[in-house]
Coordinates of C-alpha atoms and ligand atoms in Angstrom, one line a residue:
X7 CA 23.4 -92.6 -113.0
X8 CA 22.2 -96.1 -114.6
X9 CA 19.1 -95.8 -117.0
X10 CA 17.7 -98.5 -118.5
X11 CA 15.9 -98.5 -122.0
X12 CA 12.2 -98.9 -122.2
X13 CA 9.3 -97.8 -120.0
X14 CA 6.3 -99.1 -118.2
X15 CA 3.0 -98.0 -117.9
X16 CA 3.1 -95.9 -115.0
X17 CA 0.0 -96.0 -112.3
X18 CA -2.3 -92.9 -112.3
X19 CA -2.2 -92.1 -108.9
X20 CA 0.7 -92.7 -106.1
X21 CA 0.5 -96.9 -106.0
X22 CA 1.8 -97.3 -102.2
X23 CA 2.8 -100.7 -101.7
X24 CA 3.7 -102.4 -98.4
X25 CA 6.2 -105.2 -97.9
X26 CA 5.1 -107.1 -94.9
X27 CA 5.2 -110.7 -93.4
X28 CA 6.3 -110.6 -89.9
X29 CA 8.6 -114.0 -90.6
X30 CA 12.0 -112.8 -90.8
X31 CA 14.5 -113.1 -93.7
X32 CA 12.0 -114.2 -96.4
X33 CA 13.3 -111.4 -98.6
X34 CA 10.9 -108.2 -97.6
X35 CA 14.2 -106.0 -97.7
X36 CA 15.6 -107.7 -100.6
X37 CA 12.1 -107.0 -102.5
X38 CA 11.7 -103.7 -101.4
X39 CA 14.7 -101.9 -102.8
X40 CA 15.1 -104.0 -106.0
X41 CA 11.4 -103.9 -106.9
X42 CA 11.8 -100.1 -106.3
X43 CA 15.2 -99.5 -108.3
X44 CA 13.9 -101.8 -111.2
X45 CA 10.5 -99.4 -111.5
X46 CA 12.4 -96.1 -111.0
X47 CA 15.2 -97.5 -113.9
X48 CA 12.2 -97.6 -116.2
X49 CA 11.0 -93.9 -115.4
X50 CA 9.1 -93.9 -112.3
X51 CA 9.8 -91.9 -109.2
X52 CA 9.7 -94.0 -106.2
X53 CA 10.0 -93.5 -102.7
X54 CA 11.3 -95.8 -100.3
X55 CA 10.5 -95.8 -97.2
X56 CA 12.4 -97.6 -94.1
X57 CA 10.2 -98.7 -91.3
X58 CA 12.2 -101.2 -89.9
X59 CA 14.1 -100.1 -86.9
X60 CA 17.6 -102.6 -88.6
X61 CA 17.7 -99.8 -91.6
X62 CA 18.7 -102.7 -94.1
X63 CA 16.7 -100.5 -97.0
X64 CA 18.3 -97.9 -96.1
X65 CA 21.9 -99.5 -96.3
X66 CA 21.2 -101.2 -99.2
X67 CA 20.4 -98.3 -100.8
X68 CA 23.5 -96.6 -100.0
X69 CA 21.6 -94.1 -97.8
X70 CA 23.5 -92.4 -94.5
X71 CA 21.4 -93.9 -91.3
X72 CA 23.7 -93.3 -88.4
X73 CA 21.7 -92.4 -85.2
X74 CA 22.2 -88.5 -86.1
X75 CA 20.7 -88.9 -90.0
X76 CA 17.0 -87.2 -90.0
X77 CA 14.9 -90.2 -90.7
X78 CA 11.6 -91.8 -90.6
X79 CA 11.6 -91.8 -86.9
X80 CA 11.2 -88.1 -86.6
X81 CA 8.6 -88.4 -88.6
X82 CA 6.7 -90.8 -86.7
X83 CA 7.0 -89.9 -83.1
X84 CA 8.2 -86.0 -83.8
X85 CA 5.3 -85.0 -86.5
X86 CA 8.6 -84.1 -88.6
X87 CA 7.5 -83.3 -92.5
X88 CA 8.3 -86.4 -94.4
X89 CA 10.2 -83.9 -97.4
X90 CA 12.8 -83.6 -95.0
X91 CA 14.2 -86.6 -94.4
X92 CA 13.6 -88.3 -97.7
X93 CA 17.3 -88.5 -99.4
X94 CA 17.9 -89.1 -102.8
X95 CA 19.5 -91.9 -103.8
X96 CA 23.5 -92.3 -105.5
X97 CA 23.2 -94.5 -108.5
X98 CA 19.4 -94.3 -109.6
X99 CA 17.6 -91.3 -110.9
X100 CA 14.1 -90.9 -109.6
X101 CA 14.5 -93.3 -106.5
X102 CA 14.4 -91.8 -103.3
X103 CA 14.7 -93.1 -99.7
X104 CA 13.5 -92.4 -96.5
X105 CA 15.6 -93.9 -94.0
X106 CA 15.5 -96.0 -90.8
X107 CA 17.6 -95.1 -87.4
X108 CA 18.3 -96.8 -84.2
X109 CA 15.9 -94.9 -82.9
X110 CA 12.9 -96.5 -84.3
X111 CA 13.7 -99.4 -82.0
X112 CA 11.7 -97.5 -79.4
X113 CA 9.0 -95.8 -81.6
X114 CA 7.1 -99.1 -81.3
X115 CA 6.4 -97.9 -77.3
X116 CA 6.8 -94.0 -77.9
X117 CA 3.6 -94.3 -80.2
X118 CA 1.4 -95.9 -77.9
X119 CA 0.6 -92.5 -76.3
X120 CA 0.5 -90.6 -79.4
X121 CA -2.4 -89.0 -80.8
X122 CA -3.6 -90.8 -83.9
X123 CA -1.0 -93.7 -83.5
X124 CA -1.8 -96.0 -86.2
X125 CA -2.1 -93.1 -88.5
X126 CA 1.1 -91.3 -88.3
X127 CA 2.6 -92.5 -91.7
X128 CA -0.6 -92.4 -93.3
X129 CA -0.3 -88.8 -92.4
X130 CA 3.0 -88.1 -93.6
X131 CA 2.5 -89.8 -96.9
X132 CA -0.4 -87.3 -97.2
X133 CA 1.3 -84.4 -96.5
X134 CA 4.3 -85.2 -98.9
X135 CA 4.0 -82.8 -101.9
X136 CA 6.3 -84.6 -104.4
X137 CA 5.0 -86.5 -107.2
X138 CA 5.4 -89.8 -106.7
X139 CA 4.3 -93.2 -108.7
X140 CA 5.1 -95.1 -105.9
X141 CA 6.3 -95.7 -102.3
X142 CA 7.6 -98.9 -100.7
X143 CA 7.3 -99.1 -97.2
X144 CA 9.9 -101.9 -95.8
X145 CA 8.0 -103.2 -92.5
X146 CA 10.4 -105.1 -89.9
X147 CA 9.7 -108.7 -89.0
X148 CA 6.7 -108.2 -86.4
X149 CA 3.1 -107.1 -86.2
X150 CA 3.4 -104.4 -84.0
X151 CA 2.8 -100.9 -84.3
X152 CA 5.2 -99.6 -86.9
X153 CA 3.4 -102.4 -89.4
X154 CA 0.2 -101.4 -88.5
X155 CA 1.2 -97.5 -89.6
X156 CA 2.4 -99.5 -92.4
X157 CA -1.0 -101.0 -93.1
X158 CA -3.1 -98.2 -92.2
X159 CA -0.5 -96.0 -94.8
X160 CA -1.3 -97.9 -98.2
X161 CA -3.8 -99.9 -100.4
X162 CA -1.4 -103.0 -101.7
X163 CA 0.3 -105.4 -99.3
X164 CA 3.0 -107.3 -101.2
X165 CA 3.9 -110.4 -99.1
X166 CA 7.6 -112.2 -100.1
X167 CA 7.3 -115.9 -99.2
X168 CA 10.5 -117.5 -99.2
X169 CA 10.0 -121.0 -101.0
X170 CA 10.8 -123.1 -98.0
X171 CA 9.4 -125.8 -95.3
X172 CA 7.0 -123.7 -92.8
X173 CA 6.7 -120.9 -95.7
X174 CA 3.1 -120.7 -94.6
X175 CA 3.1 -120.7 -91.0
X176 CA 2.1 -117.2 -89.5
X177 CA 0.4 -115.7 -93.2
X178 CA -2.7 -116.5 -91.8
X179 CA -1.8 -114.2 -88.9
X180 CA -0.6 -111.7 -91.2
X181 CA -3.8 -112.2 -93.0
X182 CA -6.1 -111.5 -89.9
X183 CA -4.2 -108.1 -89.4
X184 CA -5.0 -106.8 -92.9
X185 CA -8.4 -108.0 -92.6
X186 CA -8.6 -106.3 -89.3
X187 CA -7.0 -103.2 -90.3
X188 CA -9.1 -103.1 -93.6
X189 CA -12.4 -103.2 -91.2
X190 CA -11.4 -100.9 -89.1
X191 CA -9.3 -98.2 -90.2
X192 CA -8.4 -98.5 -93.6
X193 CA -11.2 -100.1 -96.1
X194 CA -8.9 -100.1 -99.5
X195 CA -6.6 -102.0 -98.1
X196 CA -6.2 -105.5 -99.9
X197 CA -3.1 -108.3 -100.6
X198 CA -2.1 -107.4 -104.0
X199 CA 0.8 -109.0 -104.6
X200 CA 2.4 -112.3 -103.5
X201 CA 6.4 -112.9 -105.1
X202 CA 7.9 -116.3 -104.2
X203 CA 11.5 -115.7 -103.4
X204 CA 14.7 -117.4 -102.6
X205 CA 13.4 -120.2 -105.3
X206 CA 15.9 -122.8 -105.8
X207 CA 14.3 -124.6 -109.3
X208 CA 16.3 -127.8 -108.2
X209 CA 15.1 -128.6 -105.0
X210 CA 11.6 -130.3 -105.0
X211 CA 10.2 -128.6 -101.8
X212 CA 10.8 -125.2 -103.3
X213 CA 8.8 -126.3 -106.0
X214 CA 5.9 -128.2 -104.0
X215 CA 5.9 -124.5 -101.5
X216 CA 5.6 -122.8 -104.8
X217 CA 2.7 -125.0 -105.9
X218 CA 0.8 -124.6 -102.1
X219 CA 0.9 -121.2 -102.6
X220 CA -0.2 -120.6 -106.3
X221 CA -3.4 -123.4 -104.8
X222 CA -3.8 -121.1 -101.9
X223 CA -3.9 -117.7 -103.9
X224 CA -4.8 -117.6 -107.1
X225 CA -3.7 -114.0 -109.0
X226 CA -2.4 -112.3 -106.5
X227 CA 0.9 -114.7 -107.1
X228 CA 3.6 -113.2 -109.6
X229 CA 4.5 -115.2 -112.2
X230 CA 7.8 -114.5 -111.5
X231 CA 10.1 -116.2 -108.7
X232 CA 13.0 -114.9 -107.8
X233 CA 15.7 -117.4 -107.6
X234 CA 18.5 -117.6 -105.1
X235 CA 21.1 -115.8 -106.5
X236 CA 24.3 -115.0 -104.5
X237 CA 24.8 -111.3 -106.6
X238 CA 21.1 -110.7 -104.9
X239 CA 22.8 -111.4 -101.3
X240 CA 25.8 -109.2 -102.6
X241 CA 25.0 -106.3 -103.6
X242 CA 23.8 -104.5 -99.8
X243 CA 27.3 -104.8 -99.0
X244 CA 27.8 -102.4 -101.7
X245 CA 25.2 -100.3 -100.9
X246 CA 23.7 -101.5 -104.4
X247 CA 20.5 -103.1 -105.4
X248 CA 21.3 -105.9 -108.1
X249 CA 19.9 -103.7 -110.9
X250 CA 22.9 -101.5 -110.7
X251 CA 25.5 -103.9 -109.3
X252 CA 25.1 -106.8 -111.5
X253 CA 22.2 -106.1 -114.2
X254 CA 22.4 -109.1 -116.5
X255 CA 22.5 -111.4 -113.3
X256 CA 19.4 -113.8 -113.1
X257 CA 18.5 -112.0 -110.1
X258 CA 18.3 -108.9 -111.6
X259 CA 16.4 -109.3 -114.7
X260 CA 13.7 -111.3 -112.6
X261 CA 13.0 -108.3 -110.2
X262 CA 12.9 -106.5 -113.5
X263 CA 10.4 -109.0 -114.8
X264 CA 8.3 -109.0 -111.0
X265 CA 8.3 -104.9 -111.2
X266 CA 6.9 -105.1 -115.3
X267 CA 4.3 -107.3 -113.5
X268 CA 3.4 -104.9 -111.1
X269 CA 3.2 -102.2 -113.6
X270 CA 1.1 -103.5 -115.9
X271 CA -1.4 -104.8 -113.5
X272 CA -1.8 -101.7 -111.8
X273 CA -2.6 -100.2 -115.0
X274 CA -5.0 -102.8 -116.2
X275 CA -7.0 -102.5 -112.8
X276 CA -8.3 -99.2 -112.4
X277 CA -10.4 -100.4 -109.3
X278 CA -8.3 -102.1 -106.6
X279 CA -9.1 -105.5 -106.4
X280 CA -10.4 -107.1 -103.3
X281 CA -8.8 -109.6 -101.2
X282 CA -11.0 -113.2 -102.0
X283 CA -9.3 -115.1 -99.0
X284 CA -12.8 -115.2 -97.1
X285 CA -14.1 -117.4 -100.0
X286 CA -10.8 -119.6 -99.9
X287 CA -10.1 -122.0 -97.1
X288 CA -7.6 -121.3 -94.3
X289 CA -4.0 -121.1 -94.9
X290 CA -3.3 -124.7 -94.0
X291 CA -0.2 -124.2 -91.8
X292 CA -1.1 -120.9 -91.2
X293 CA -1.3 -119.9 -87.0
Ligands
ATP310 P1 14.0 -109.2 -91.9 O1 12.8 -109.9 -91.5 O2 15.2 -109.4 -91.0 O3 13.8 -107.8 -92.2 P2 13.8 -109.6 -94.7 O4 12.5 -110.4 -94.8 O5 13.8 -108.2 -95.0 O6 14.5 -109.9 -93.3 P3 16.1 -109.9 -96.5 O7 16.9 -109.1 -95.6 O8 15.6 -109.2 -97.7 O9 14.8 -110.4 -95.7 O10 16.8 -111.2 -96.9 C1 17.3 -112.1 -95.9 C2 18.7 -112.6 -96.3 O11 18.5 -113.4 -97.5 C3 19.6 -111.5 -96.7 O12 20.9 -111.9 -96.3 C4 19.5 -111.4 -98.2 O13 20.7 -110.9 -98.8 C5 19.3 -112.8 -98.6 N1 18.4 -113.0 -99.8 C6 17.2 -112.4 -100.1 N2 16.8 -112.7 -101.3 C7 17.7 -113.6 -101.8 C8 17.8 -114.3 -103.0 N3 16.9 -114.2 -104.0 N4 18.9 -115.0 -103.2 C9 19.9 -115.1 -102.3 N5 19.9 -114.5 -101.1 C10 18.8 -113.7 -100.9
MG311 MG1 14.2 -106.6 -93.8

């Protein structure tokens, strides 16, 4: 078991924390399980929780997923108790995981006749009796159903934007979901958290995207970018996060540095903050 020294403040209710943007690869995944190991190495107990149907947490982790693996799936669609599929996980004290099967490739149309359909995580998340500081919920590269559980679950949306041309395009989508999802079903909902990743420091478009978005958000924006780091695109294939499979690599001690962000912040704000994008002008880009 890895422990690292020092501790952060640690939130005074469960902080549940969703990782969405329906573009693909811009480091949701990535973000998840290495915010969630670097938080747990400094004394928090952290749930992770798989909602998309590829189970890339879930690998990276170093959690079982094959199709027979109780997992968040039978939860959703089955009304299944969320304590029993929730698996510890190997090299990290007090991170936990609840993981993603082939299967949830068709909860996306098995929920449309369910009762209560957007609310089935929300739900679960209830219902789990465990103390927890926090739960990251992993959502798959779509707007669809499972996302909208995922919305409807939590307060916080964290949003990775990889620092690249068309970075923006489809946020203001993304946008225009929360907003929709905060009127309607879920009014503490609100984009926390914004972490630029895959930044590359020598490039000049990585740091112009950088710039657009620290113009377009103001606060929400870490401090901290995460850089491209090839131990960061290592260490699923060893069922590791970086914290634990390279922990004085660059890319681990700026996850460190995003999740002492998140801590403190949540400790300083005892009221969730609300979203300002309505005063700010449209994501320019953005669909
Ligand atoms: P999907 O939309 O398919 O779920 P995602 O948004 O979850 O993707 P990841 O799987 O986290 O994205 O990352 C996409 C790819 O980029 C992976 O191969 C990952 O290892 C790699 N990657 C992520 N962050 C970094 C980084 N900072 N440096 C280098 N490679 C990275
Ligand atoms: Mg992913």
């Amino acid at each position: 078991m890895y422990r690292s020294g020092g501790t952060l403040p640690r939130p005074q209710q469960t902080r549940i924390m969703i990782v969405a943007n329906q573009k693909g690869g811009v480091g949701k995944t990535t973000t998840t399980v290495n915010l969630a190991a670097s938080l747990a190495l400094h004394g928090a107990r952290v749930l992770v929780i798989d909602l998309d149907p590829q189970g890339n947490a879930s690998t990276a982790l170093g959690i079982d997923h094959h199709a027979d693996v109780p997992s968040i799936y039978d939860v959703l669609v089955e009304s299944r108790p969320l304590a029993e599929v929730v698996q510890p996980v190997n090299d990290v004290e007090g991170l936990f995981c609840a993981p993603a099967t082939i299967d949830l490739a068709g909860a996306e149309i098995e929920l449309v006749s369910v009762v209560a359909r957007e609310s089935r995580l929300q739900r679960a998340i209830s219902a789990y009796e465990q103390p927890l500081d926090y739960v990251f919920i992993d959502c798959p590269p779509s707007l669809g159903l499972l996302t909208v559980n995922a919305l409807v679950a939590g307060a916080e949306v964290v949003i990775p934007i990889q620092c690249e041309y068309y970075a923006l395009e489809g946020l203001g989508q993304l946008l225009r979901n929360v907003e929709l999802v905060r009127g309607h079903l879920n009014p503490d909902l609100h984009v926390s958290t914004i972490l630029l990743t895959m930044y590359d420091g020598r490039t000049r478009l990585a740091s112009q995207v950088a710039e657009e978005v620290r113009s377009h958000f103001g606060t929400e924006v870490l401090r901290t970018n995460i850089p491209r780091s090839v131990r960061i695109s290592e260490a699923p294939s060893y069922g590791q996060t970086v914290l634990t499979y390279d922990p004085g690599s660059s890319g681990s001690l700026s996850y460190l540095e995003a999740a002492r962000e998140i801590a403190v912040r949540g400790a300083t704000t005892s009221q969730h903050v609300l979203p300002q994008q309505e005063q700010r002008g449209p994501v320019e880009g953005a669909q």
